[in-house]
């Protein structure tokens, strides 16, 4: 039976042994065209812990960037931000001027919202460029990470003097610093903490009751979030709040799926043209990157748009199938693409057999 095959696939994907354990897998999928919905989970909150279920929050890591981009595009739609205006129109000039100060001279005034969204600024990655920050994943910091501390660290380590390239609309280099800066910009323009902005603009309108910005606000539930692993290191035990606007959100896969459907259907925007800005692609080796979204066609899969995170949380939409899929494997070294490759053929048949639940159609986003 297709439903049994799906359950077997989920159970087989969980592995609590070896150098890179996968303690849990949580997935949600739906198809407006097929009018079906499916959700499944297997495994434990952490090795040796309680079992996960549909109410277990998961860490999104870089899938957070898609939420941050959605807020930025809302502000663009409202006229509070412009895509191609220098950031000095919104942030202190001295701060902006100092962000990108490589051998070619200061280029801070070449930084724009569009370039931040699409990773075409050349800003060095504040997480990956410095091993000492990654080492903090294994050793809890003496103080919680705040945006102010992150920027102090960025300048203290001289990353502003080591840009990857001059800002260029056609050159892409993924950097968490771009979304650290977008989070800073959101707070400056809105006059609120980033966590409050997410809640006001996305969580409450969509009813995402489980969602929160981890380490920057209290969790809305006492249910333990699923622990992600980096090899055998249980990262869920450590305060990794340095992700912030580029990777700090947590929520259930059910709420993540609700957001993903709503975003691509345009429900977070007033004008249809704003939704199209999500798909303002710059070419990348894998396909393209837009506003907090990527497009690609991994081997053995149809073309997709989506985003993935370090611990293999992901959102994906397959236009040819009109199929939305999101979930996580909670392991940095796991192969989420292979899981999706094995999962896709099983989903429609499982839905027809009754393993899926009918849902109302939401329209094809046609990215």
Coordinates of C-alpha atoms in Angstrom, one line a residue:
X1 CA 0.0 0.0 0.0
X2 CA 1.3 3.5 -0.8
X3 CA 0.6 4.8 2.7
X4 CA 2.6 1.9 4.2
X5 CA 5.5 2.6 1.8
X6 CA 5.6 6.2 2.9
X7 CA 5.7 5.2 6.6
X8 CA 8.5 2.7 5.8
X9 CA 10.4 5.4 4.0
X10 CA 10.2 7.8 7.0
X11 CA 11.2 5.1 9.5
X12 CA 14.1 4.0 7.3
X13 CA 15.3 7.6 7.1
X14 CA 15.8 7.8 10.8
X15 CA 19.2 6.6 12.0
X16 CA 20.3 7.2 15.6
X17 CA 23.8 5.6 15.1
X18 CA 26.9 6.4 13.1
X19 CA 28.9 9.6 12.6
X20 CA 25.9 11.6 11.4
X21 CA 22.7 10.4 13.1
X22 CA 19.3 11.5 11.8
X23 CA 17.1 11.5 14.9
X24 CA 13.9 12.6 13.2
X25 CA 12.2 13.3 9.9
X26 CA 9.1 15.6 9.7
X27 CA 7.4 16.3 6.4
X28 CA 4.3 18.0 5.0
X29 CA 3.1 17.9 1.4
X30 CA 0.1 19.1 -0.5
X31 CA -1.2 19.6 -4.1
X32 CA -4.0 22.1 -4.8
X33 CA -4.4 20.5 -8.3
X34 CA -4.8 17.1 -6.7
X35 CA -6.7 18.4 -3.7
X36 CA -4.7 16.3 -1.2
X37 CA -2.6 16.9 1.9
X38 CA -0.2 14.6 3.6
X39 CA 1.9 14.8 6.7
X40 CA 4.3 12.3 8.3
X41 CA 6.9 12.1 11.1
X42 CA 9.2 9.6 12.5
X43 CA 11.9 9.5 15.1
X44 CA 12.7 11.4 18.3
X45 CA 13.1 14.9 19.6
X46 CA 16.7 14.0 20.3
X47 CA 18.5 10.7 20.5
X48 CA 17.0 8.9 23.5
X49 CA 14.2 11.4 23.9
X50 CA 10.5 11.6 23.3
X51 CA 9.0 10.8 19.9
X52 CA 8.3 13.7 17.5
X53 CA 4.7 14.4 16.3
X54 CA 2.9 17.0 14.3
X55 CA 3.2 19.5 17.1
X56 CA 7.0 19.3 17.5
X57 CA 8.7 22.6 16.5
X58 CA 11.7 22.4 14.2
X59 CA 14.6 24.8 13.6
X60 CA 14.4 26.3 10.1
X61 CA 18.0 27.6 9.9
X62 CA 18.4 29.4 6.5
X63 CA 14.8 28.8 5.5
X64 CA 14.3 31.8 7.8
X65 CA 15.7 33.9 4.9
X66 CA 12.5 33.3 3.0
X67 CA 10.5 34.9 5.9
X68 CA 12.9 37.8 6.1
X69 CA 12.6 38.4 2.4
X70 CA 8.8 38.4 2.6
X71 CA 8.9 41.1 5.3
X72 CA 11.3 43.2 3.2
X73 CA 9.0 42.9 0.1
X74 CA 6.0 44.0 2.3
X75 CA 8.0 47.1 3.2
X76 CA 8.9 47.7 -0.4
X77 CA 5.2 47.4 -1.3
X78 CA 4.3 50.0 1.4
X79 CA 6.9 52.4 0.1
X80 CA 9.0 52.3 3.2
X81 CA 11.9 50.7 1.4
X82 CA 13.0 50.8 -2.2
X83 CA 14.9 48.0 -4.0
X84 CA 17.6 50.0 -5.7
X85 CA 18.2 53.0 -3.3
X86 CA 21.5 53.0 -1.4
X87 CA 21.1 51.8 2.2
X88 CA 22.3 55.2 3.4
X89 CA 18.7 56.3 2.8
X90 CA 17.7 54.2 5.8
X91 CA 20.7 53.4 8.0
X92 CA 23.4 55.7 9.4
X93 CA 25.9 56.6 6.6
X94 CA 29.0 55.9 8.8
X95 CA 27.8 52.3 9.4
X96 CA 26.9 51.6 5.8
X97 CA 30.1 53.1 4.5
X98 CA 32.2 50.8 6.7
X99 CA 30.5 47.6 5.8
X100 CA 32.3 47.0 2.5
X101 CA 35.8 48.5 2.6
X102 CA 38.1 46.2 0.7
X103 CA 41.2 47.0 -1.4
X104 CA 39.1 48.6 -4.1
X105 CA 37.9 51.2 -1.7
X106 CA 34.7 51.7 0.3
X107 CA 31.6 50.3 -1.5
X108 CA 29.0 50.6 1.2
X109 CA 27.0 53.0 -0.8
X110 CA 26.7 50.4 -3.6
X111 CA 24.7 48.2 -1.2
X112 CA 20.9 48.1 -1.9
X113 CA 18.0 46.1 -0.7
X114 CA 17.8 44.1 -4.0
X115 CA 21.5 43.2 -3.8
X116 CA 21.0 42.0 -0.2
X117 CA 18.0 39.9 -1.1
X118 CA 19.8 38.2 -4.0
X119 CA 23.3 37.9 -2.3
X120 CA 25.0 40.1 -4.9
X121 CA 26.8 42.5 -2.4
X122 CA 30.1 40.7 -2.0
X123 CA 29.9 41.0 1.8
X124 CA 31.9 38.3 3.5
X125 CA 29.8 35.7 5.4
X126 CA 30.0 36.5 9.1
X127 CA 29.4 32.8 10.0
X128 CA 31.5 30.9 7.5
X129 CA 34.4 33.3 7.1
X130 CA 35.5 32.9 10.7
X131 CA 36.1 29.4 12.2
X132 CA 35.9 30.9 15.8
X133 CA 32.2 31.7 15.4
X134 CA 31.4 28.2 14.1
X135 CA 33.4 26.8 17.1
X136 CA 30.8 28.6 19.3
X137 CA 28.3 26.0 18.1
X138 CA 30.3 23.4 20.1
X139 CA 31.0 25.7 23.1
X140 CA 28.2 27.9 24.4
X141 CA 29.1 31.6 24.4
X142 CA 29.4 33.5 27.7
X143 CA 26.7 35.9 26.6
X144 CA 23.7 35.5 24.2
X145 CA 24.3 36.6 20.6
X146 CA 22.5 39.9 19.8
X147 CA 22.5 41.8 16.5
X148 CA 24.8 44.4 18.1
X149 CA 27.3 41.8 19.2
X150 CA 27.2 40.2 15.8
X151 CA 28.1 43.4 14.1
X152 CA 30.8 44.1 16.7
X153 CA 32.3 40.7 15.9
X154 CA 32.0 41.4 12.1
X155 CA 34.1 44.5 12.4
X156 CA 36.5 43.2 15.1
X157 CA 37.4 40.2 12.8
X158 CA 38.0 42.6 9.9
X159 CA 35.4 41.0 7.7
X160 CA 34.5 44.4 6.3
X161 CA 38.0 44.6 4.9
X162 CA 37.7 41.2 3.2
X163 CA 34.7 41.5 0.8
X164 CA 34.3 38.8 -1.8
X165 CA 33.8 41.2 -4.7
X166 CA 32.5 44.7 -5.6
X167 CA 28.7 44.8 -5.4
X168 CA 27.5 43.5 -8.8
X169 CA 23.9 42.7 -9.8
X170 CA 25.1 39.7 -11.9
X171 CA 27.5 38.1 -9.5
X172 CA 26.1 35.9 -6.7
X173 CA 27.8 34.7 -3.5
X174 CA 25.6 33.4 -0.7
X175 CA 26.4 35.2 2.5
X176 CA 24.5 35.2 5.8
X177 CA 25.7 38.8 6.3
X178 CA 23.2 39.9 3.7
X179 CA 20.3 38.7 5.8
X180 CA 21.9 39.9 9.1
X181 CA 21.9 43.4 7.4
X182 CA 18.3 42.9 6.2
X183 CA 17.2 42.1 9.7
X184 CA 19.0 45.2 11.0
X185 CA 17.2 47.2 8.3
X186 CA 13.8 45.8 9.2
X187 CA 14.3 46.8 12.9
X188 CA 15.5 50.3 11.9
X189 CA 12.6 51.0 9.6
X190 CA 9.9 49.4 11.7
X191 CA 11.2 50.6 15.1
X192 CA 10.5 47.1 16.6
X193 CA 12.5 44.0 17.4
X194 CA 12.7 41.6 14.4
X195 CA 10.8 39.0 16.4
X196 CA 7.9 41.4 16.9
X197 CA 7.9 42.3 13.2
X198 CA 7.7 38.6 12.2
X199 CA 4.8 38.1 14.6
X200 CA 2.9 41.2 13.4
X201 CA 3.3 40.7 9.7
X202 CA 3.5 36.9 9.2
X203 CA 2.8 34.8 12.2
X204 CA -0.5 36.3 13.4
X205 CA -2.1 36.9 9.9
X206 CA -1.4 33.3 9.0
X207 CA -2.2 31.8 12.3
X208 CA 1.3 30.4 12.9
X209 CA 0.9 29.7 16.6
X210 CA 4.0 27.6 17.0
X211 CA 6.4 30.1 15.3
X212 CA 9.1 32.1 17.2
X213 CA 12.5 33.6 16.8
X214 CA 14.6 31.3 19.0
X215 CA 16.7 32.9 21.7
X216 CA 15.2 36.3 21.0
X217 CA 11.7 35.7 22.3
X218 CA 10.1 33.0 24.5
X219 CA 8.8 29.9 22.7
X220 CA 4.9 29.9 22.5
X221 CA 4.7 26.3 23.7
X222 CA 6.5 24.2 26.2
X223 CA 6.9 21.4 23.7
X224 CA 10.6 20.8 23.0
X225 CA 11.8 21.6 19.6
X226 CA 13.4 18.8 17.6
X227 CA 17.2 18.8 18.1
X228 CA 19.3 19.3 15.0
X229 CA 22.6 17.6 14.7
X230 CA 25.9 18.6 13.1
X231 CA 27.6 15.2 12.8
X232 CA 27.3 13.8 16.3
X233 CA 27.0 17.2 17.9
X234 CA 23.6 17.9 19.4
X235 CA 23.2 21.6 18.4
X236 CA 19.8 21.7 20.0
X237 CA 21.5 21.9 23.4
X238 CA 23.5 25.0 22.5
X239 CA 22.4 28.7 22.1
X240 CA 22.9 29.3 18.4
X241 CA 21.1 32.6 18.3
X242 CA 23.7 34.1 16.0
X243 CA 21.5 32.9 13.1
X244 CA 18.9 35.6 13.8
X245 CA 17.3 37.0 10.6
X246 CA 19.2 34.6 8.4
X247 CA 18.4 31.4 10.3
X248 CA 16.8 31.8 13.7
X249 CA 13.2 30.8 13.3
X250 CA 11.5 27.7 14.7
X251 CA 8.0 26.3 14.2
X252 CA 6.1 23.1 13.3
X253 CA 6.3 21.8 9.8
X254 CA 2.5 22.3 9.7
X255 CA 3.0 26.0 10.2
X256 CA 5.9 26.1 7.8
X257 CA 3.7 24.5 5.2
X258 CA 1.0 27.1 5.8
X259 CA 3.5 29.9 5.3
X260 CA 4.9 28.4 2.2
X261 CA 1.5 28.0 0.5
X262 CA 0.5 31.5 1.5
X263 CA 3.7 33.1 0.3
X264 CA 3.6 31.6 -3.2
X265 CA -0.1 32.3 -3.5
X266 CA 0.6 36.0 -2.8
X267 CA -1.5 36.1 0.5
X268 CA 1.2 38.2 2.3
X269 CA 1.1 41.0 -0.3
X270 CA -1.5 43.5 -1.4
X271 CA -0.4 43.7 -5.1
X272 CA 0.3 40.7 -7.4
X273 CA 3.4 42.5 -8.7
X274 CA 5.0 42.2 -5.3
X275 CA 4.8 38.4 -5.3
X276 CA 6.7 38.4 -8.6
X277 CA 9.7 40.1 -7.0
X278 CA 10.3 36.8 -5.2
X279 CA 11.3 35.4 -8.6
X280 CA 13.7 38.2 -9.5
X281 CA 16.5 35.7 -10.3
X282 CA 20.2 36.2 -10.5
X283 CA 22.0 33.2 -12.1
X284 CA 23.8 30.7 -9.9
X285 CA 25.6 27.4 -10.7
X286 CA 22.5 25.5 -9.4
X287 CA 20.0 27.7 -11.3
X288 CA 19.1 31.0 -9.7
X289 CA 18.5 33.0 -6.5
X290 CA 15.7 35.6 -6.0
X291 CA 14.3 37.2 -2.9
X292 CA 15.0 34.6 -0.3
X293 CA 14.2 31.8 -2.8
X294 CA 16.3 29.6 -5.0
X295 CA 15.4 27.8 -8.2
X296 CA 17.1 24.5 -9.2
X297 CA 16.6 21.1 -10.8
X298 CA 18.6 18.5 -8.8
X299 CA 19.3 15.2 -10.6
X300 CA 16.2 13.0 -10.7
X301 CA 13.8 15.8 -9.7
X302 CA 11.5 18.2 -11.6
X303 CA 12.3 21.9 -11.6
X304 CA 11.6 23.5 -8.2
X305 CA 11.7 26.7 -6.3
X306 CA 12.4 26.8 -2.6
X307 CA 15.1 27.1 0.1
X308 CA 17.1 24.8 2.4
X309 CA 18.7 25.3 5.7
X310 CA 22.0 24.0 7.3
X311 CA 20.2 21.2 9.2
X312 CA 18.3 20.2 6.1
X313 CA 15.1 21.9 6.8
X314 CA 13.6 22.9 3.5
X315 CA 10.7 24.2 1.5
X316 CA 10.1 23.3 -2.1
X317 CA 7.4 23.8 -4.8
X318 CA 7.4 21.8 -8.0
X319 CA 5.4 23.7 -10.6
X320 CA 5.1 20.8 -13.0
X321 CA 3.4 18.7 -10.3
X322 CA 1.7 21.6 -8.5
X323 CA 3.2 20.1 -5.3
X324 CA 4.3 21.8 -2.1
X325 CA 6.7 20.0 0.2
X326 CA 8.4 21.1 3.4
X327 CA 10.2 19.4 6.2
X328 CA 13.5 18.6 7.9
X329 CA 15.9 15.8 8.6
X330 CA 17.6 17.6 11.5
X331 CA 21.1 16.6 10.4
X332 CA 23.6 18.9 8.7
X333 CA 25.1 16.0 6.8
X334 CA 21.9 14.3 5.7
X335 CA 20.8 14.1 2.0
X336 CA 17.4 15.7 1.9
X337 CA 17.4 15.7 -1.9
X338 CA 17.7 11.9 -2.0
X339 CA 14.8 11.7 0.5
X340 CA 12.6 14.0 -1.7
X341 CA 13.6 11.9 -4.8
X342 CA 12.3 8.8 -3.2
X343 CA 9.2 10.5 -1.6
X344 CA 7.7 12.2 -4.7
X345 CA 6.6 9.1 -6.6
X346 CA 4.7 7.8 -3.5
X347 CA 2.8 10.9 -2.5
X348 CA -0.1 11.1 -5.1
X349 CA -0.9 7.4 -4.8
X350 CA -0.8 7.6 -1.0
X351 CA -3.3 10.5 -1.2
X352 CA -5.6 8.5 -3.5
X353 CA -5.5 5.6 -1.1
X354 CA -6.7 7.8 1.7
X355 CA -3.4 8.5 3.3
X356 CA -3.8 12.2 2.4
X357 CA -6.5 14.6 3.5
X358 CA -8.4 16.9 1.1
X359 CA -7.6 20.6 1.2
X360 CA -9.1 23.5 -0.6
X361 CA -7.3 24.6 -3.8
X362 CA -5.1 27.8 -3.4
X363 CA -4.2 28.4 -7.0
X364 CA -1.0 27.8 -8.9
X365 CA 1.7 30.3 -8.1
X366 CA 3.5 29.8 -11.5
X367 CA 6.9 31.0 -10.4

